[in-house]
PDB file of C-alpha atoms in Angstrom:
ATOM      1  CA  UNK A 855      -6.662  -8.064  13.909  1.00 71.00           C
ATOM      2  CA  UNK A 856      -5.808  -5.630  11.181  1.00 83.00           C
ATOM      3  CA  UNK A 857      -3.853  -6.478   8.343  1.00 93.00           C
ATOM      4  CA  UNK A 858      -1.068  -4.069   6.010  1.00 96.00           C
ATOM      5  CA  UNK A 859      -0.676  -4.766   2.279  1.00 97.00           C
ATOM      6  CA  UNK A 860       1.643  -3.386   0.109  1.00 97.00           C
ATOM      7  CA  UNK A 861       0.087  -2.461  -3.094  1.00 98.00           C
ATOM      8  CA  UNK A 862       2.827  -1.439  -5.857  1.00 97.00           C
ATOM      9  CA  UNK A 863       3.061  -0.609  -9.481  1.00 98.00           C
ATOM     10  CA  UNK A 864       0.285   2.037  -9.625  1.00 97.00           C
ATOM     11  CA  UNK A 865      -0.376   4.922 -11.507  1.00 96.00           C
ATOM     12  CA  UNK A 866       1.389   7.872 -10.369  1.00 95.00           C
ATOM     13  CA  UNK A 867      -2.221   9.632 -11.085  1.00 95.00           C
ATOM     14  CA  UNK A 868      -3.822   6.837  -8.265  1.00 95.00           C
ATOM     15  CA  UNK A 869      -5.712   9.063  -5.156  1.00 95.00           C
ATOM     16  CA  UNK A 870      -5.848   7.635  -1.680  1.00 96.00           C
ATOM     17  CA  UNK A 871     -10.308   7.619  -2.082  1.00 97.00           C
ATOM     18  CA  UNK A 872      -9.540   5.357  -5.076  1.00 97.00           C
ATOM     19  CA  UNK A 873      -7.575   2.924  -3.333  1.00 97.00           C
ATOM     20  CA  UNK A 874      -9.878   3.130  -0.304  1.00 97.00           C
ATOM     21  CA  UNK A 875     -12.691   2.128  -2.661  1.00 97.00           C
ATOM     22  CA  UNK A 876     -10.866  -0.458  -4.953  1.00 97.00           C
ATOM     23  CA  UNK A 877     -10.330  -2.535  -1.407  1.00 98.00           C
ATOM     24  CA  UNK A 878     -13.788  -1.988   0.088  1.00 97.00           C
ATOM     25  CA  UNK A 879     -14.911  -4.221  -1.984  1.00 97.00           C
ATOM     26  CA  UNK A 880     -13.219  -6.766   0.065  1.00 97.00           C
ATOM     27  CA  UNK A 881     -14.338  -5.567   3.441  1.00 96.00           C
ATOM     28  CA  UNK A 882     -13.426  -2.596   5.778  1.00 96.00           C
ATOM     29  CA  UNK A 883     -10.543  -0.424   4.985  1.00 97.00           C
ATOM     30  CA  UNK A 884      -8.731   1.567   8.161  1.00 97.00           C
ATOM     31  CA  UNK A 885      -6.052   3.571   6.621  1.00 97.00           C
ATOM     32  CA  UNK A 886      -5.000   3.900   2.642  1.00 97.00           C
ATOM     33  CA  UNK A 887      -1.432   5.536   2.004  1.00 97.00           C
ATOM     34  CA  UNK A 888       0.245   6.280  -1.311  1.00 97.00           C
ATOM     35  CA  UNK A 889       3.815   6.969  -0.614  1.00 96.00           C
ATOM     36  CA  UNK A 890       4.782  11.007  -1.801  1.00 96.00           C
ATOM     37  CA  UNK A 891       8.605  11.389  -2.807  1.00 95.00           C
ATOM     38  CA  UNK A 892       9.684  13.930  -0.197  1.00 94.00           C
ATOM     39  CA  UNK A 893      12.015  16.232  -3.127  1.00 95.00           C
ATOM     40  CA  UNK A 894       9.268  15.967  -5.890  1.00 94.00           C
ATOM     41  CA  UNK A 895       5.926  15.829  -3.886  1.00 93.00           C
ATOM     42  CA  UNK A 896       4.669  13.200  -6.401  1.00 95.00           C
ATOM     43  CA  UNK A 897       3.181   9.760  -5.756  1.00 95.00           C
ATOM     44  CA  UNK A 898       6.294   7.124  -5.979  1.00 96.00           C
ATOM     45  CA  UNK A 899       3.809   4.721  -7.226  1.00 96.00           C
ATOM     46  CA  UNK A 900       3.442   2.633  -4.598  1.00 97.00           C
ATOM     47  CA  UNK A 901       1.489   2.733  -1.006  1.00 97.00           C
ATOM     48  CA  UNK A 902      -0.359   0.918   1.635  1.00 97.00           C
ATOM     49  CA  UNK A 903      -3.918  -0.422   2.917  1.00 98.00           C
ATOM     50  CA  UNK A 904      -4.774  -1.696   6.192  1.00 97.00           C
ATOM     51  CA  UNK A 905      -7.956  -3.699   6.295  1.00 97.00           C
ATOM     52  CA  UNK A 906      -9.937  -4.336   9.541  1.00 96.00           C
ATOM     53  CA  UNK A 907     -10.146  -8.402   8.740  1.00 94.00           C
ATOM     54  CA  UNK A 908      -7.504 -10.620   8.560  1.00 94.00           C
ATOM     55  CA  UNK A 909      -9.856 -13.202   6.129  1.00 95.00           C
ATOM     56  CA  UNK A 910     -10.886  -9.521   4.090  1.00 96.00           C
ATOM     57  CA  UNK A 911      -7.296  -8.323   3.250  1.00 96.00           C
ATOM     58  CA  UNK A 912      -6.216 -12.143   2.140  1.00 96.00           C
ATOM     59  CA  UNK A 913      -9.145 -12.008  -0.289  1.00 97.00           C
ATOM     60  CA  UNK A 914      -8.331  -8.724  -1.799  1.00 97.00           C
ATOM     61  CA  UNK A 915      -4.701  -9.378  -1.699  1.00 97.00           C
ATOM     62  CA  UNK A 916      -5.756 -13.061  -3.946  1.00 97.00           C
ATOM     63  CA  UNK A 917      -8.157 -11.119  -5.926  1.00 97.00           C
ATOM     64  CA  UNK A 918      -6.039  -7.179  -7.015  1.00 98.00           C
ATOM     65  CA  UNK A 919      -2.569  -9.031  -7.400  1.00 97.00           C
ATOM     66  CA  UNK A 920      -1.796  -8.844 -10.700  1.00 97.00           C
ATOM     67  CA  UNK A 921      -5.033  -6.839 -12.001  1.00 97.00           C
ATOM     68  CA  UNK A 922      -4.799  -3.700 -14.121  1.00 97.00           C
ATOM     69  CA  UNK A 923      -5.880  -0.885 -12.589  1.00 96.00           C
ATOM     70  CA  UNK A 924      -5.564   2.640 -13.530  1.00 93.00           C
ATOM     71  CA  UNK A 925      -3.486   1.206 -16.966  1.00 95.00           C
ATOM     72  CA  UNK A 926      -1.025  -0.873 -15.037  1.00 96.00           C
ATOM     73  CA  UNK A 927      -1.072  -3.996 -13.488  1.00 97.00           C
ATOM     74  CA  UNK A 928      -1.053  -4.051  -9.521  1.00 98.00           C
ATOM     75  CA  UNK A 929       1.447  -5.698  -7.433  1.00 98.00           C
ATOM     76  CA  UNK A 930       0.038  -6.730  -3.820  1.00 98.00           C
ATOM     77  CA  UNK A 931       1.278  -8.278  -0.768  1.00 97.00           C
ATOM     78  CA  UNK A 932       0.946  -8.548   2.314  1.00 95.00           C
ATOM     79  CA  UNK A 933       3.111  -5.869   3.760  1.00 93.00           C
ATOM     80  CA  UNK A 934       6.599  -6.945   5.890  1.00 88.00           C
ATOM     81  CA  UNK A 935       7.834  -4.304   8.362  1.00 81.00           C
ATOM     82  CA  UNK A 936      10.993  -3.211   7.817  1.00 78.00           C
ATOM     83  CA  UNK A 937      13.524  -3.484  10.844  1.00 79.00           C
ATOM     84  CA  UNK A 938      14.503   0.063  11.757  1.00 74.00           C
ATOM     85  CA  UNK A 939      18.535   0.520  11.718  1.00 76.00           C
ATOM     86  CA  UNK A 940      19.894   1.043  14.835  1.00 71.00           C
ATOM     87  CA  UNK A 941      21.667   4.205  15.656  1.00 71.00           C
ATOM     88  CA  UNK A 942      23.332   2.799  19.176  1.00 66.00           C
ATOM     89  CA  UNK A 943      27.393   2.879  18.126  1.00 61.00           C
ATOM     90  CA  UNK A 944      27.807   1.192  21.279  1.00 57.00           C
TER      91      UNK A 944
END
């Protein structure tokens, strides 16, 4: 079953390919995302991988948390969805 981590703190200058290739290391990567600020069109610094293997993504997740990359030191976690508000006034 696939897995989402959030990886945080990087480099504003960070590509998608990068972070595709900093967590292939660790075993096959579906989908990388770094988050764009909708106003600006600039990275916000933060984004998302989802790895194919649970085991993979806890590895990488053990391994890149805390280590510098790109001049900054990487936050990453396992990512926790975020309950949608509801819009139902009723």
């Amino acid at each position: 079953m696939a897995k989402k981590i959030y990886v945080g703190n990087m480099s504003y200058n960070t590509s998608e390919e990068e972070l595709r290739d900093l967590f292939a290391q660790y075993g096959t990567v579906l989908s990388a995302n770094i988050i764009i600020d909708r106003e600006t069109r600039r990275p916000k610094g933060f984004g998302f991988v989802e790895m194919e293997d649970d085991s993979a993504a806890i590895a990488a997740i053990s391994q890149l948390d805390g280590q510098d990359f790109g001049g900054r030191n990487l936050r990453v976690n396992e990512a926790i969805a975020k309950p949608r508000p509801s819009f139902n006034r009723y």
